[in-house]
Amino acid sequence: GLNMDGEDGDGMAVESPTAAAVVENDNVADGSSQGTVEVAESADKTPVPTPNAQSVEELEAHGKLTGFALACGWIYFFAWSLSFYPQCILNYRKKSVRGLSLDYVLLNVTGFFCYSLFTTLLHWSGRVRASYIARYGIPPQVEFNDIIFAVHGLCLCVITFVQCLIYDAGNQKARPTVILLNLIIWMGLVLLTILTIVGFDSTFLISFLGIGKVTCSFVKYLPQIVLNFRRKSTFGWSISFVLLDLLGGIFSIIQQTLRSIQISSIKPFTANVAKTGLAVETLIFDTIFIVQHCILYRNADEFDSLDQDDEQREWMEWNEDEFEMSEEEDT
């Protein structure tokens, strides 16, 4: 090894090469060397190619793509993050969660817990990152704004869940199948976490978390679509949330596309199944919600048809009881 005085480990002096001035090749003037320069040294002269115009343009284009990708990432972050607030505000103003599917809320909490753990581990755990690189060949495609979005979304989902507990929910109850799905995901999460701690390959836990998030996102939208269809109304379901959610999904896809162009590979899509699946599902289901709100049920007002049926049924039962009581009194 070399010490600071230019000697090797045995005390022998090591002659450092003398760097001479960089001189321009004489042939540059006639264009024969294509801009090659030579570094004159004491021992030999090694030609060093300078960046040509094409490589400079490629570097500039790469830098622009990086900037655009970062901008798209923060746009999707703000759009998706803000999309949680309209529903919470609507619930607070109504002091009711009628029109909001309880199945949707439960699955949202589980899904965002999975996604928060997914992004956090991939970004900060050295062991998880190493396993991920060994499996996919590239670093984890998780941005810092992905983590903030996931954790922030989880907090807002918990708040919405608490609203469902304290506000009027009508006759809604969570479906047994949805409760069972939540239990399966939580049990699988606990089991794989224990196996990972004792030395099992961490990529299985990461894959399970990603699949869990995608599954919850897919299933959670279906009860809300059915509920809107049965009520023939989207009242109680915030359209502002849908529009912001759709905007976030669009820019998330754009960001992953730019990352794919940068590395000339589709791995930013295939190696981050959770983010890709979340964006695709968002585009599909939000389009359905917009069609329901703006086309199918655009004339619906605050009048809830299901609640009306319940009230009519109660009124009819009360009248029947009153009629029977009056008959008994007459007799």
Short mmCIF file of N, CA, C and O in Angstrom, two decimals, residues 87 90 97-101 104 172 175 220-239 241-242 285-294 296-298 300-301 303-306:
data_model
loop_
_atom_site.label_atom_id
_atom_site.label_comp_id
_atom_site.label_asym_id
_atom_site.label_seq_id
_atom_site.Cartn_x
_atom_site.Cartn_y
_atom_site.Cartn_z
N GLN A 87 -63.22 12.64 1.06
CA GLN A 87 -64.12 11.67 1.69
C GLN A 87 -64.19 11.88 3.20
O GLN A 87 -65.27 11.82 3.79
N LEU A 90 -66.24 15.00 3.79
CA LEU A 90 -67.65 14.73 3.51
C LEU A 90 -68.29 13.96 4.66
O LEU A 90 -69.41 14.27 5.09
N VAL A 97 -71.59 8.02 7.32
CA VAL A 97 -70.79 7.35 6.30
C VAL A 97 -71.69 6.55 5.36
O VAL A 97 -71.22 5.64 4.67
N ARG A 98 -72.98 6.91 5.33
CA ARG A 98 -73.88 6.27 4.38
C ARG A 98 -73.43 6.61 2.97
O ARG A 98 -73.17 7.77 2.66
N GLY A 99 -73.40 5.61 2.13
CA GLY A 99 -72.91 5.79 0.77
C GLY A 99 -71.46 5.38 0.62
O GLY A 99 -70.95 5.26 -0.50
N LEU A 100 -70.76 5.18 1.73
CA LEU A 100 -69.38 4.71 1.72
C LEU A 100 -69.35 3.25 2.16
O LEU A 100 -69.82 2.90 3.24
N SER A 101 -68.81 2.39 1.31
CA SER A 101 -68.79 0.96 1.61
C SER A 101 -67.83 0.65 2.75
O SER A 101 -66.65 1.02 2.72
N TYR A 104 -64.95 -1.45 1.62
CA TYR A 104 -63.91 -0.62 1.00
C TYR A 104 -62.96 -0.08 2.06
O TYR A 104 -61.72 -0.11 1.89
N GLN A 172 -75.45 -0.83 7.04
CA GLN A 172 -74.30 -1.48 6.45
C GLN A 172 -73.54 -2.34 7.47
O GLN A 172 -73.40 -1.96 8.63
N ARG A 175 -69.00 -7.49 4.92
CA ARG A 175 -69.30 -8.84 4.45
C ARG A 175 -68.34 -9.85 5.09
O ARG A 175 -67.15 -9.56 5.26
N LYS A 220 -61.46 -3.97 -3.06
CA LYS A 220 -62.12 -2.90 -2.32
C LYS A 220 -63.04 -2.06 -3.20
O LYS A 220 -64.03 -1.50 -2.72
N TYR A 221 -62.70 -1.94 -4.49
CA TYR A 221 -63.52 -1.11 -5.37
C TYR A 221 -64.84 -1.78 -5.74
O TYR A 221 -65.83 -1.10 -6.01
N LEU A 222 -64.86 -3.10 -5.76
CA LEU A 222 -66.06 -3.82 -6.21
C LEU A 222 -67.28 -3.55 -5.33
O LEU A 222 -68.36 -3.27 -5.85
N PRO A 223 -67.17 -3.61 -3.98
CA PRO A 223 -68.35 -3.32 -3.16
C PRO A 223 -68.89 -1.90 -3.37
O PRO A 223 -70.10 -1.69 -3.33
N GLN A 224 -67.97 -0.93 -3.60
CA GLN A 224 -68.42 0.45 -3.81
C GLN A 224 -69.17 0.58 -5.14
O GLN A 224 -70.20 1.28 -5.22
N ILE A 225 -68.71 -0.09 -6.16
CA ILE A 225 -69.41 -0.07 -7.45
C ILE A 225 -70.78 -0.70 -7.32
O ILE A 225 -71.78 -0.17 -7.83
N VAL A 226 -70.86 -1.83 -6.60
CA VAL A 226 -72.15 -2.50 -6.39
C VAL A 226 -73.08 -1.63 -5.56
O VAL A 226 -74.28 -1.53 -5.85
N LEU A 227 -72.54 -0.98 -4.53
CA LEU A 227 -73.36 -0.12 -3.68
C LEU A 227 -73.94 1.05 -4.49
O LEU A 227 -75.12 1.37 -4.36
N ASN A 228 -73.12 1.67 -5.33
CA ASN A 228 -73.62 2.75 -6.19
C ASN A 228 -74.70 2.25 -7.14
O ASN A 228 -75.70 2.93 -7.40
N PHE A 229 -74.50 1.03 -7.64
CA PHE A 229 -75.46 0.46 -8.58
C PHE A 229 -76.80 0.18 -7.89
O PHE A 229 -77.87 0.48 -8.44
N ARG A 230 -76.75 -0.37 -6.69
CA ARG A 230 -77.99 -0.70 -5.97
C ARG A 230 -78.75 0.56 -5.58
O ARG A 230 -79.97 0.59 -5.64
N ARG A 231 -78.01 1.59 -5.19
CA ARG A 231 -78.65 2.82 -4.77
C ARG A 231 -79.04 3.69 -5.95
O ARG A 231 -79.79 4.65 -5.81
N LYS A 232 -78.46 3.39 -7.14
CA LYS A 232 -78.64 4.23 -8.33
C LYS A 232 -78.23 5.68 -8.01
O LYS A 232 -78.85 6.64 -8.46
N SER A 233 -77.17 5.79 -7.23
CA SER A 233 -76.71 7.10 -6.81
C SER A 233 -75.26 6.98 -6.34
O SER A 233 -74.84 5.93 -5.87
N THR A 234 -74.51 8.09 -6.49
CA THR A 234 -73.15 8.15 -5.97
C THR A 234 -73.06 9.13 -4.82
O THR A 234 -71.95 9.49 -4.39
N PHE A 235 -74.21 9.56 -4.29
CA PHE A 235 -74.20 10.48 -3.16
C PHE A 235 -73.59 9.79 -1.94
O PHE A 235 -73.93 8.66 -1.61
N GLY A 236 -72.68 10.51 -1.27
CA GLY A 236 -71.95 9.93 -0.15
C GLY A 236 -70.59 9.41 -0.56
O GLY A 236 -69.74 9.12 0.28
N TRP A 237 -70.36 9.31 -1.87
CA TRP A 237 -69.07 8.86 -2.42
C TRP A 237 -68.45 10.06 -3.13
O TRP A 237 -68.99 10.57 -4.09
N SER A 238 -67.32 10.54 -2.64
CA SER A 238 -66.73 11.79 -3.11
C SER A 238 -66.16 11.66 -4.53
O SER A 238 -65.25 10.87 -4.76
N ILE A 239 -66.69 12.45 -5.45
CA ILE A 239 -66.16 12.45 -6.82
C ILE A 239 -64.82 13.16 -6.86
O ILE A 239 -63.98 12.89 -7.73
N PHE A 241 -62.45 12.79 -4.70
CA PHE A 241 -61.49 11.72 -4.44
C PHE A 241 -61.19 10.95 -5.73
O PHE A 241 -60.03 10.65 -6.03
N VAL A 242 -62.22 10.65 -6.50
CA VAL A 242 -62.04 9.86 -7.72
C VAL A 242 -61.17 10.60 -8.72
O VAL A 242 -60.25 10.02 -9.33
N PHE A 285 -60.89 1.45 -12.38
CA PHE A 285 -62.04 1.63 -11.48
C PHE A 285 -62.48 3.09 -11.38
O PHE A 285 -63.67 3.36 -11.26
N ASP A 286 -61.53 4.01 -11.41
CA ASP A 286 -61.93 5.42 -11.37
C ASP A 286 -62.72 5.81 -12.61
O ASP A 286 -63.62 6.65 -12.54
N THR A 287 -62.39 5.21 -13.74
CA THR A 287 -63.16 5.45 -14.95
C THR A 287 -64.60 4.97 -14.78
O THR A 287 -65.56 5.65 -15.19
N ILE A 288 -64.77 3.82 -14.13
CA ILE A 288 -66.12 3.30 -13.87
C ILE A 288 -66.88 4.24 -12.94
O ILE A 288 -68.06 4.55 -13.16
N PHE A 289 -66.22 4.74 -11.89
CA PHE A 289 -66.88 5.67 -10.96
C PHE A 289 -67.30 6.96 -11.67
O PHE A 289 -68.37 7.50 -11.40
N ILE A 290 -66.45 7.45 -12.56
CA ILE A 290 -66.79 8.67 -13.29
C ILE A 290 -68.00 8.45 -14.19
O ILE A 290 -68.89 9.30 -14.29
N VAL A 291 -68.05 7.28 -14.82
CA VAL A 291 -69.21 6.96 -15.66
C VAL A 291 -70.47 6.89 -14.81
O VAL A 291 -71.54 7.40 -15.19
N GLN A 292 -70.38 6.26 -13.63
CA GLN A 292 -71.53 6.19 -12.74
C GLN A 292 -71.99 7.57 -12.31
O GLN A 292 -73.19 7.87 -12.30
N HIS A 293 -71.05 8.42 -11.94
CA HIS A 293 -71.40 9.73 -11.40
C HIS A 293 -71.88 10.70 -12.48
O HIS A 293 -72.86 11.43 -12.26
N CYS A 294 -71.21 10.72 -13.60
CA CYS A 294 -71.47 11.75 -14.62
C CYS A 294 -72.47 11.31 -15.67
O CYS A 294 -73.04 12.18 -16.38
N LEU A 296 -74.48 7.67 -15.66
CA LEU A 296 -75.56 6.76 -15.25
C LEU A 296 -76.46 7.37 -14.18
O LEU A 296 -77.69 7.28 -14.27
N TYR A 297 -75.87 7.98 -13.16
CA TYR A 297 -76.65 8.47 -12.03
C TYR A 297 -76.46 9.97 -11.83
O TYR A 297 -76.46 10.47 -10.71
N ARG A 298 -76.31 10.71 -12.91
CA ARG A 298 -76.02 12.14 -12.79
C ARG A 298 -77.20 12.93 -12.26
O ARG A 298 -77.02 14.02 -11.70
N ALA A 300 -79.21 11.85 -9.90
CA ALA A 300 -79.51 11.46 -8.53
C ALA A 300 -79.12 12.58 -7.57
O ALA A 300 -78.12 13.27 -7.77
N ASP A 301 -79.94 12.79 -6.55
CA ASP A 301 -79.64 13.82 -5.56
C ASP A 301 -79.27 13.16 -4.24
O ASP A 301 -78.83 12.02 -4.21
N PHE A 303 -81.07 11.98 -2.12
CA PHE A 303 -82.07 11.00 -1.73
C PHE A 303 -81.50 9.59 -1.90
O PHE A 303 -81.09 9.20 -2.99
N ASP A 304 -81.44 8.86 -0.82
CA ASP A 304 -80.87 7.51 -0.82
C ASP A 304 -81.99 6.49 -0.98
O ASP A 304 -82.82 6.33 -0.10
N SER A 305 -82.01 5.80 -2.11
CA SER A 305 -83.11 4.88 -2.40
C SER A 305 -83.16 3.72 -1.43
O SER A 305 -84.22 3.25 -1.04
N LEU A 306 -81.99 3.23 -1.01
CA LEU A 306 -81.98 2.12 -0.07
C LEU A 306 -82.51 2.54 1.28
O LEU A 306 -83.26 1.82 1.92
#
